[in-house]
Coordinates of C-alpha atoms and ligand atoms in Angstrom, one line a residue:
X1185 CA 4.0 -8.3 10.0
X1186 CA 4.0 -8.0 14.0
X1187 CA 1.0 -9.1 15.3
X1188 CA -1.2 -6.6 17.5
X1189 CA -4.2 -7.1 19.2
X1190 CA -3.3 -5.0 22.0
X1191 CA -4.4 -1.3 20.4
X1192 CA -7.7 0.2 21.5
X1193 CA -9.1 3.1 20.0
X1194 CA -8.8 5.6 22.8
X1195 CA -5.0 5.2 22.4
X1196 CA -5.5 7.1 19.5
X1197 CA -6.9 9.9 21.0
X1198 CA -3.6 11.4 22.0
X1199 CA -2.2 11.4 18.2
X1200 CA -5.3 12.0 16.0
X1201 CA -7.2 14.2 18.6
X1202 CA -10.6 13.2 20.6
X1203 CA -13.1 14.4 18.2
X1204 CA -12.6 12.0 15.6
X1205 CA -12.1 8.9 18.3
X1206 CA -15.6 10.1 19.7
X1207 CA -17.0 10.0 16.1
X1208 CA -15.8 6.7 15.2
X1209 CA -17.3 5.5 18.9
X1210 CA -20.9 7.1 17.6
X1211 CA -20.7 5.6 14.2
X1212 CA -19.6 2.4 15.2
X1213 CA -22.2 2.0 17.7
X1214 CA -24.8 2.6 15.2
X1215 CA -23.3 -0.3 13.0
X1216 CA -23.0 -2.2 16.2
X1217 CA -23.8 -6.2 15.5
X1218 CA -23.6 -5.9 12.0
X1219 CA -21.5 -8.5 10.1
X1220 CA -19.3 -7.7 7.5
X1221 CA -16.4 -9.5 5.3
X1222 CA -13.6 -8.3 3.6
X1223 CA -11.7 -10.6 0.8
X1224 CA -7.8 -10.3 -0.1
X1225 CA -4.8 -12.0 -2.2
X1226 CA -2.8 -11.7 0.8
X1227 CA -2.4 -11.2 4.6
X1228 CA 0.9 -9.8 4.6
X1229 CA 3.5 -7.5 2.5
X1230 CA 1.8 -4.8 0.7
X1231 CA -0.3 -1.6 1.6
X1232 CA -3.4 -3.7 1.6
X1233 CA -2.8 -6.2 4.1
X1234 CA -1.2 -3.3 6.0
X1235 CA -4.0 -1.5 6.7
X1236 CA -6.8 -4.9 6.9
X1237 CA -4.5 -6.1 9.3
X1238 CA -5.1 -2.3 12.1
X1239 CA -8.7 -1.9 10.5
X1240 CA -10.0 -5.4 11.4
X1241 CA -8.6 -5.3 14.7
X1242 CA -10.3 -1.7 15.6
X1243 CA -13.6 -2.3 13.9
X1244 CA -14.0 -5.7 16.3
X1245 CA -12.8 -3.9 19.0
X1246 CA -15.3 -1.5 18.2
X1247 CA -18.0 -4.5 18.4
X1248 CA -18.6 -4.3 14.0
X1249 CA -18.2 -7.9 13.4
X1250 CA -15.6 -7.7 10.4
X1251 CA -14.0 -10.7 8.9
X1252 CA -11.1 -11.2 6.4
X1253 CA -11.1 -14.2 4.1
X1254 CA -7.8 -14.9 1.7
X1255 CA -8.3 -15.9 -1.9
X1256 CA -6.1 -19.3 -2.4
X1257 CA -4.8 -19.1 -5.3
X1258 CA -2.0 -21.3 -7.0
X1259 CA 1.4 -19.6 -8.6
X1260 CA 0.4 -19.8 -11.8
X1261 CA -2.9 -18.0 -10.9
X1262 CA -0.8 -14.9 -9.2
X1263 CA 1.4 -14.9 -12.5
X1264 CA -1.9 -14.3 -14.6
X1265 CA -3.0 -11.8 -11.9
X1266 CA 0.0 -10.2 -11.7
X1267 CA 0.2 -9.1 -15.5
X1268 CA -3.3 -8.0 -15.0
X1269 CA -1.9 -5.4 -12.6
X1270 CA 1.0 -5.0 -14.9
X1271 CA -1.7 -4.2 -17.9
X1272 CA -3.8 -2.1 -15.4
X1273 CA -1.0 0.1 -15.2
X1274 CA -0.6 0.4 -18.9
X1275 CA 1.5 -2.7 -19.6
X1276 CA 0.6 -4.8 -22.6
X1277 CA -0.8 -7.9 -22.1
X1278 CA -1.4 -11.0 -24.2
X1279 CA -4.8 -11.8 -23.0
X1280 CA -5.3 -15.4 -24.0
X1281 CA -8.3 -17.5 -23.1
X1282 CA -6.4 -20.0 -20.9
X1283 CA -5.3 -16.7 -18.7
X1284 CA -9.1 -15.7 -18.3
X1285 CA -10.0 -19.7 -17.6
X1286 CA -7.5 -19.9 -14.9
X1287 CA -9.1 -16.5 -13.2
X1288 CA -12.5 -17.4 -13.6
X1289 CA -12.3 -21.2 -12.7
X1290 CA -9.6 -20.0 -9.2
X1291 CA -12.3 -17.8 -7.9
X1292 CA -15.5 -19.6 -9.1
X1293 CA -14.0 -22.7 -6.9
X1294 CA -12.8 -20.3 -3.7
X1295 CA -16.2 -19.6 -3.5
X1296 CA -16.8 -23.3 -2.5
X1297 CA -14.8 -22.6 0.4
X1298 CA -16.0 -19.1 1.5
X1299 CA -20.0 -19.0 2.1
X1300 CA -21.1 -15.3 2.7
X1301 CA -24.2 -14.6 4.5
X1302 CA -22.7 -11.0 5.5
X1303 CA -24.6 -7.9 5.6
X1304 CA -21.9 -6.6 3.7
X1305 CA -19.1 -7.6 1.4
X1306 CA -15.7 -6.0 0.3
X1307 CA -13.3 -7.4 -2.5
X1308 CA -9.6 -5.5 -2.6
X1309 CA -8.0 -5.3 -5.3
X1310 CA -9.0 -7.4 -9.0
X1311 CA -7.6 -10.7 -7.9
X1312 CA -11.0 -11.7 -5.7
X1313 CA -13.2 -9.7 -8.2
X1314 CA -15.2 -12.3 -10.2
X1315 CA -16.3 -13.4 -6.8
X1316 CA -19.2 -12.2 -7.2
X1317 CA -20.2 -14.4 -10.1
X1318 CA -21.0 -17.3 -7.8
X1319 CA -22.7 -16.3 -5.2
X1320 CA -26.8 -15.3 -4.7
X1321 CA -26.2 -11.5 -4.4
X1322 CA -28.0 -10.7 -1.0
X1323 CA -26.0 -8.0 0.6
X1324 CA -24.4 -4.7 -1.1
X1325 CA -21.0 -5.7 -2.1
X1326 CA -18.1 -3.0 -2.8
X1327 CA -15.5 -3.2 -5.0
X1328 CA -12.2 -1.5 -3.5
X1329 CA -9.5 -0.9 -6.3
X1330 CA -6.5 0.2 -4.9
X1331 CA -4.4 -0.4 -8.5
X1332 CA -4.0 2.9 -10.7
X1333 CA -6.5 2.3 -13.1
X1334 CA -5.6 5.7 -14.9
X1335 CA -4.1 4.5 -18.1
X1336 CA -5.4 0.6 -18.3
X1337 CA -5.2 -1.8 -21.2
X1338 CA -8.5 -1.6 -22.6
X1339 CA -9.5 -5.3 -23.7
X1340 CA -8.5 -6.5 -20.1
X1341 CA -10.7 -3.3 -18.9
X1342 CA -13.9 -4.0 -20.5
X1343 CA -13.7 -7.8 -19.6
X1344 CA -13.4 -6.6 -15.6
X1345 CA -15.9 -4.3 -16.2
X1346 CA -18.7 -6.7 -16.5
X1347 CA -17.6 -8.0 -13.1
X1348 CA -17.0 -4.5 -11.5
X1349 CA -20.5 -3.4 -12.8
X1350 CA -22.2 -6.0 -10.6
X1351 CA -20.9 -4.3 -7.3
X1352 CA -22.8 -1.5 -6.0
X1353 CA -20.2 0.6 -5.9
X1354 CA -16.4 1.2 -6.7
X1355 CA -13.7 3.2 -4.5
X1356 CA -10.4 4.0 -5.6
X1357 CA -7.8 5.8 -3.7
X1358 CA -7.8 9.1 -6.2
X1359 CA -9.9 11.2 -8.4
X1360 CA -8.1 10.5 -11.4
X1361 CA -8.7 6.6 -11.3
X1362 CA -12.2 7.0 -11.6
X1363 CA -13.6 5.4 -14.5
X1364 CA -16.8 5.3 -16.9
X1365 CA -18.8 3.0 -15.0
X1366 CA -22.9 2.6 -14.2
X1367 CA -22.1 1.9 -10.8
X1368 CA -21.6 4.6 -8.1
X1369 CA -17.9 5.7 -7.0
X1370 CA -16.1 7.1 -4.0
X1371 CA -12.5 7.9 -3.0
X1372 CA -10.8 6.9 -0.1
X1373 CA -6.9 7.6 0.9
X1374 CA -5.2 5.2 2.4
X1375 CA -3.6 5.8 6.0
X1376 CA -0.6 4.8 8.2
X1377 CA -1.9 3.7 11.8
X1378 CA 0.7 5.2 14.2
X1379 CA 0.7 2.7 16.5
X1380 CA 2.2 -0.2 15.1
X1381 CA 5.4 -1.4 15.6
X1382 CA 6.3 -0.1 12.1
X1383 CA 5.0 3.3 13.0
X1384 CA 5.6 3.7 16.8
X1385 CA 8.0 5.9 18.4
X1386 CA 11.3 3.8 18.8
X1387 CA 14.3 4.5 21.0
X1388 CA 18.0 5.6 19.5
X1389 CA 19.1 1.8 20.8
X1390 CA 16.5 0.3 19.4
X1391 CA 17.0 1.9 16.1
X1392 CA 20.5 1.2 15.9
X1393 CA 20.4 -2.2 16.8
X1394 CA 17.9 -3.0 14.2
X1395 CA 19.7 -1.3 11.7
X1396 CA 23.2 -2.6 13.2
X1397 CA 21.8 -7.0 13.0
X1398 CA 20.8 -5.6 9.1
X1399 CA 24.9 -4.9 8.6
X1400 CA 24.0 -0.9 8.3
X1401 CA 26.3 1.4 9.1
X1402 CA 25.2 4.3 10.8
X1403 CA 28.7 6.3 10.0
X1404 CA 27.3 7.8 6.7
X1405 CA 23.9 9.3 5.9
X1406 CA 21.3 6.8 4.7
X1407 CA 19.5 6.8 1.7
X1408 CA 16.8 4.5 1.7
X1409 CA 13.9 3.2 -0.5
X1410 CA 11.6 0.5 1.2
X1411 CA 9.1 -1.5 -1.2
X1412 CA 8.3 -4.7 -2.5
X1413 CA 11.0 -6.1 -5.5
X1414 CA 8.6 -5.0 -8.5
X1415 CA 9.9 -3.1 -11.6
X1416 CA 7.2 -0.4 -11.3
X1417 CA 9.4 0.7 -7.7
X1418 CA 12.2 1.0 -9.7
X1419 CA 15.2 -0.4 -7.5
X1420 CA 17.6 0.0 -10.9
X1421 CA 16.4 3.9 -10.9
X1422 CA 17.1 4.2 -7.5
X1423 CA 20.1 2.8 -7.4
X1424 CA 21.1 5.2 -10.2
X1425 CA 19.8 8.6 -8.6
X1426 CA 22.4 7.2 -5.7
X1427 CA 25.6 6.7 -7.7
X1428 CA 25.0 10.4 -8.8
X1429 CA 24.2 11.6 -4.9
X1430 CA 27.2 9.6 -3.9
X1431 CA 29.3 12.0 -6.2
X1432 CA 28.9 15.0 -4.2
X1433 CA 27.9 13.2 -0.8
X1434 CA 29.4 10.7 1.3
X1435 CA 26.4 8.4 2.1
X1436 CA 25.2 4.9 1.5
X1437 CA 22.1 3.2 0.1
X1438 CA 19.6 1.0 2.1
X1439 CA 17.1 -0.9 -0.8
X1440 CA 14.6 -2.7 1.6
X1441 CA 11.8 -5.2 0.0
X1442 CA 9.9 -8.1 0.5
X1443 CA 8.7 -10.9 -1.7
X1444 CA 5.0 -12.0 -1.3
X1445 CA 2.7 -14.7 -2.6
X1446 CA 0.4 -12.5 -5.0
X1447 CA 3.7 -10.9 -7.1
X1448 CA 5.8 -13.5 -8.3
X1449 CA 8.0 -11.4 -10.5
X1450 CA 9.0 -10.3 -7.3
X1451 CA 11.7 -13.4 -7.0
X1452 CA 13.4 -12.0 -10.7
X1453 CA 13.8 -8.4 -9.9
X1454 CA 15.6 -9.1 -7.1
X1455 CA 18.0 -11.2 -7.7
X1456 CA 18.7 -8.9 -11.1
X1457 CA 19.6 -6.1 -8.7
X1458 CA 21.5 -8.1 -6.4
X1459 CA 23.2 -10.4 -9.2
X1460 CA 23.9 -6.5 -11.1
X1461 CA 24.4 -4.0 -7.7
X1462 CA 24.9 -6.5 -5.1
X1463 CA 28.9 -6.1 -4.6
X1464 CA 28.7 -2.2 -4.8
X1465 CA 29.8 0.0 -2.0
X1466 CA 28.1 1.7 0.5
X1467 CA 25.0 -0.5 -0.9
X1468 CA 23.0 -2.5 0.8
X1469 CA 20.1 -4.9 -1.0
X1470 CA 17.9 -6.6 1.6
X1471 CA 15.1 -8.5 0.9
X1472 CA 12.6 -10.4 3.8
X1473 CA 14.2 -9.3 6.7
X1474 CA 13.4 -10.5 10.5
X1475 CA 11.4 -8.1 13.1
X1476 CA 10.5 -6.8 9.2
X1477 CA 8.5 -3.9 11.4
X1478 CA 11.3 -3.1 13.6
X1479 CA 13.5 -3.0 10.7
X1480 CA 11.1 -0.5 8.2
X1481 CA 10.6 1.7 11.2
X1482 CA 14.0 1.9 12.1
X1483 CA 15.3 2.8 8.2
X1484 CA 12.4 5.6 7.8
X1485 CA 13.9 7.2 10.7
X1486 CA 17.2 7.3 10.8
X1487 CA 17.3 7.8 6.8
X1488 CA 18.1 11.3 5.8
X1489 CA 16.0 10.9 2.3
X1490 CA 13.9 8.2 1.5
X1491 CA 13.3 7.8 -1.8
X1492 CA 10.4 6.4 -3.6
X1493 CA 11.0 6.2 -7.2
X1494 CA 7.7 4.6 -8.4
X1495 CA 6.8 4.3 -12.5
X1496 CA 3.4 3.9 -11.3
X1497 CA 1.9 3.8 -7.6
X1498 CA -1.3 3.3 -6.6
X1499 CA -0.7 5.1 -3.1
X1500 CA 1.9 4.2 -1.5
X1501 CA 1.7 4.2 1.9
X1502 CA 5.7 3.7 2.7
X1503 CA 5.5 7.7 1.6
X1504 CA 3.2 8.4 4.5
X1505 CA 5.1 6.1 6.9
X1506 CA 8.4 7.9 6.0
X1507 CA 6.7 11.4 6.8
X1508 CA 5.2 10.4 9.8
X1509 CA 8.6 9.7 11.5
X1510 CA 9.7 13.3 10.4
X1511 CA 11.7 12.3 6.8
X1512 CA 11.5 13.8 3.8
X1513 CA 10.5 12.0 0.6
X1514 CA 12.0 12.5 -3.0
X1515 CA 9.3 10.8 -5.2
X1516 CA 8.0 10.5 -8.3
X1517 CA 5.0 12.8 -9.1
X1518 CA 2.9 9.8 -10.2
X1519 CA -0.4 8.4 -8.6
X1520 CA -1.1 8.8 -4.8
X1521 CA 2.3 10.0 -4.5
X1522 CA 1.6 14.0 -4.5
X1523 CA -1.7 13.5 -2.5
X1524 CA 1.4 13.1 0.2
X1525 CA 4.5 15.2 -0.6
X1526 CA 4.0 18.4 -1.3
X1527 CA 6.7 19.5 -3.7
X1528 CA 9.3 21.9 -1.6
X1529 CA 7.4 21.8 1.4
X1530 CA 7.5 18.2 2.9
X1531 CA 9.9 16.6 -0.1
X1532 CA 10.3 17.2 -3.6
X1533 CA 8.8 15.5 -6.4
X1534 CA 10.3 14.7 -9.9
X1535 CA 9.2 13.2 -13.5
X1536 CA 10.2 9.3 -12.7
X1537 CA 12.6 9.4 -15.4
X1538 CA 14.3 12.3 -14.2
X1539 CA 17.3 10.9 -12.8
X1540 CA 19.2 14.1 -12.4
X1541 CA 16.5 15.9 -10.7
X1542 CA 15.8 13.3 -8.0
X1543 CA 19.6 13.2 -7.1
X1544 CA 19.8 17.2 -7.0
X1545 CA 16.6 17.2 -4.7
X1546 CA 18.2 14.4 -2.9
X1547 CA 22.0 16.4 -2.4
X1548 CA 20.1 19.6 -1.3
X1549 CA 18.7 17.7 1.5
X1550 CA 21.7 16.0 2.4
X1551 CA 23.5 19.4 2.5
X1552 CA 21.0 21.4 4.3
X1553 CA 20.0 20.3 7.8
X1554 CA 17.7 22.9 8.4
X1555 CA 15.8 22.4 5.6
X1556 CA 15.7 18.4 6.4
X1557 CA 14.2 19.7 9.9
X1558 CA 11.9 21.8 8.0
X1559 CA 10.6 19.5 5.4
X1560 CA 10.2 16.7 8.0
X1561 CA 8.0 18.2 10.2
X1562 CA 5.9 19.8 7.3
X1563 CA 5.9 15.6 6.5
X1564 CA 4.7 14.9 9.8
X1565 CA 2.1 17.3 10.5
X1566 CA 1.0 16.6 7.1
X1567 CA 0.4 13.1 7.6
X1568 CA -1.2 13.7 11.2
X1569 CA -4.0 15.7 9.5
X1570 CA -4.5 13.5 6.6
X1571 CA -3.1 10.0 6.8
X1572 CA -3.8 8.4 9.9
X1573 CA -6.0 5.0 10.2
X1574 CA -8.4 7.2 12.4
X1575 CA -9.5 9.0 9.3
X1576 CA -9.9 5.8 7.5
X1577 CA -11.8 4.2 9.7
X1578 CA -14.5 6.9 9.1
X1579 CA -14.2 6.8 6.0
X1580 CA -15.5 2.9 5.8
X1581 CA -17.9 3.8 8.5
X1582 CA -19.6 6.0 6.0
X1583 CA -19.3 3.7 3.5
X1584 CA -21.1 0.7 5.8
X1585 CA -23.7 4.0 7.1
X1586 CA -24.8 4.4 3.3
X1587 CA -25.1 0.8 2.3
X1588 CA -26.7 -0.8 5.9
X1589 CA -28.6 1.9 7.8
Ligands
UDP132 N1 7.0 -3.2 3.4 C1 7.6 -3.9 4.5 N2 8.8 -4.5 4.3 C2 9.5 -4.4 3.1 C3 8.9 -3.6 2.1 C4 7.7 -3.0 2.3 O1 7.0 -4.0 5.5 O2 10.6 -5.0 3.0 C5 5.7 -2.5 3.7 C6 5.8 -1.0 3.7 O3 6.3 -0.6 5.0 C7 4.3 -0.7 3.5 C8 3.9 -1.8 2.5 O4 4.8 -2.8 2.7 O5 3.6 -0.8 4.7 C9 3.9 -1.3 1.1 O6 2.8 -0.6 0.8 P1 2.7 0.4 -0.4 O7 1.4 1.0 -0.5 O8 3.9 1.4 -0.3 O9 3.1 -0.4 -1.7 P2 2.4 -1.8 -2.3 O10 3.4 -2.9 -2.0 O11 1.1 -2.0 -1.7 O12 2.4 -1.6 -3.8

């Protein structure tokens, strides 16, 4: 994660229009002085700490005093949260006692450290969730989910329930992850903000020497999937779609990830691809890279596809980032994912087990320039309109507008 400070929010205006700058200048001035807190599992790798990292910048720029406290947590207490994410997607789960005592008692003593006299409150995500257990509930606090809680494992469901059902209110990032609950819920998409150093406009030399220190060749078209090591990405299924591509196509694969603190399994699923796929040509497996940002930007836009082969995905924001920078997507129609591709018009979607299908989409692309041009500005423009950190910024301001004034 590069660190920026530097962003205001009238250098938005140019990409996301003036009318929406001028109503997140209104909002925010009514909301002026308040004093909020966020709490995450992490502040960096992962869509979450993405956007907290642009949205916390802007709203104190904006003069909404908005703070972003860490839940510590040791490895064993990520490896327990971890399967609960596994088991929110539909994994099963042996839900012991001891698993429940070590996420109680992590977050019942984080609370010791973290005194909250906010205004307003915001736990991400179900590792910080019990939080709310052991404090004096004096402020509205919000629950933000951003796990697909479509299909969940239903004894691990009803014991989060009881904590969710103390919030005031739930917001996941789709319609279909709404549950049966007695609080009230909202959606909110995730967004890309376009001015980071992942997102920015880059220059051909820049590019290429970011992708040239990585050891990638820019003599064949890149495929490229760019997401943490975790089974529900897929790497193996990518990596399969590409040995069928490479049939008909010349071109190489780029798998880009990072390993963060709050997924452990992370570690094992990458060394299993590199230990199975590591020596294959025209493959690349690269894991924690330097200038990370650089890097990410630099793949999404010189790749011809990328590819994001999800079992399950909450959102996704590396789809938005690819289509931002103009490149089509071949994804699995799961979760968040075809709230941003549009099937034949900005990528194409498939079944995530549909091996064949991805690496036809993926060959058509590869073989049709035009349609690559066409597809990647649909991606853009699409993204523009919907995706962008300007829209989520309002978003939250309605959220603190309902709860504070
Ligand atoms: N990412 C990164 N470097 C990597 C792999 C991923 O910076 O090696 C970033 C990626 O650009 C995106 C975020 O991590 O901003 C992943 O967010 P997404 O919503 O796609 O998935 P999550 O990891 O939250 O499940």
């Amino acid at each position: 994660m590069t660190i920026q400070s530097d962003r205001d929010l009238k250098d938005y205006e140019k990409i996301a229009g003036q009318e929406i700058v001028e109503n997140i200048r209104k909002k925010s001035k009514k909301l002026s002085g308040k004093h909020m807190v966020c709490v995450s599992s992490t502040h960096e790798g992962g869509g979450v700490a993405e956007m907290l990292n642009s949205l916390i910048v802007l709203f104190n720029k904006m003069g909404i005093r908005f703070g972003w406290r860490i839940l510590h947590g040791t490895p064993d207490f990520f490896t327990v949260t971890k399967k609960f994410h596994n088991a929110l997607q539909g994994e099963d789960i042996h839900f012991s006692d001891k698993k429940k005592k070590l996420y109680y008692e992590t977050n019942k003593r984080y609370a010791l450290f973290n005194h909250i006299d906010h205004d307003l409150v915001v736990v991400h995500d179900p590792q910080p969730l019990p939080l709310i257990n052991f404090y004096e509930k004096k402020q509205p606090w919000v629950f933000r989910c951003h796990v697909d809680l479509s299909n969940p494992d239903q004894d691990l469901w009803s014991y989060l329930k009881k904590y969710i059902e103390k919030y005031d209110e739930m917001i996941v990032s789709t319609e279909e992850y709404k549950k049966n609950l007695k609080i009230s819920q909202s959606i909110i998409h995730p967004a890309i903000d376009p001015l980071t150093v992942k997102n920015n406009e880059i220059s051909k030399d820049v590019m290429e020497e970011y992708l040239g220190k990585n050891g990638i060749s820019l003599k064949k078209p890149i495929i490229s999937q760019i997401s943490r090591y975790d089974k529900w990405k897929d790497p193996e299924g990518v990596i399969k779609v590409f040995e069928k591509v490479k049939k008909e196509v010349d071109c190489q694969l780029v798998l880009l990830g990072n390993m963060v603190t709050d997924d452990p399994e992370s570690v094992k699923i990458y060394s299993k691809t590199i230990k199975k796929y590591g020596d294959r040509e025209d493959i690349k497996i690269l894991v924690n890279v330097s200038a990370n940002d650089l890097v990410v930007n630099a793949l999404q836009r010189k790749s011809s596809v990328v590819i994001q082969k999800s079992i399950r995905e909450g959102f996704g924001l590396t789809i938005s980032e690819a289509l931002y920078k103009g490149t089509p997507v071949v994804a699995s129609d799961v979760g968040g994912i075809p709230l941003q591709v549009k099937d034949g018009e900005s990528g194409f979607l498939h079944f995530p087990d549909d091996i064949d299908g991805f690496a036809n989409s993926v060959i058509k692309i590869l073989k049709d320039d035009s349609l690559r041009e066409r597809l990647g500005e649909n991606g853009r423009e699409y993204v523009k309109k919907n995706f962008l950190i300007t829209r989520l910024m309002m978003d939250w301001l309605n959220v603190f507008e309902k709860r504070l004034l």
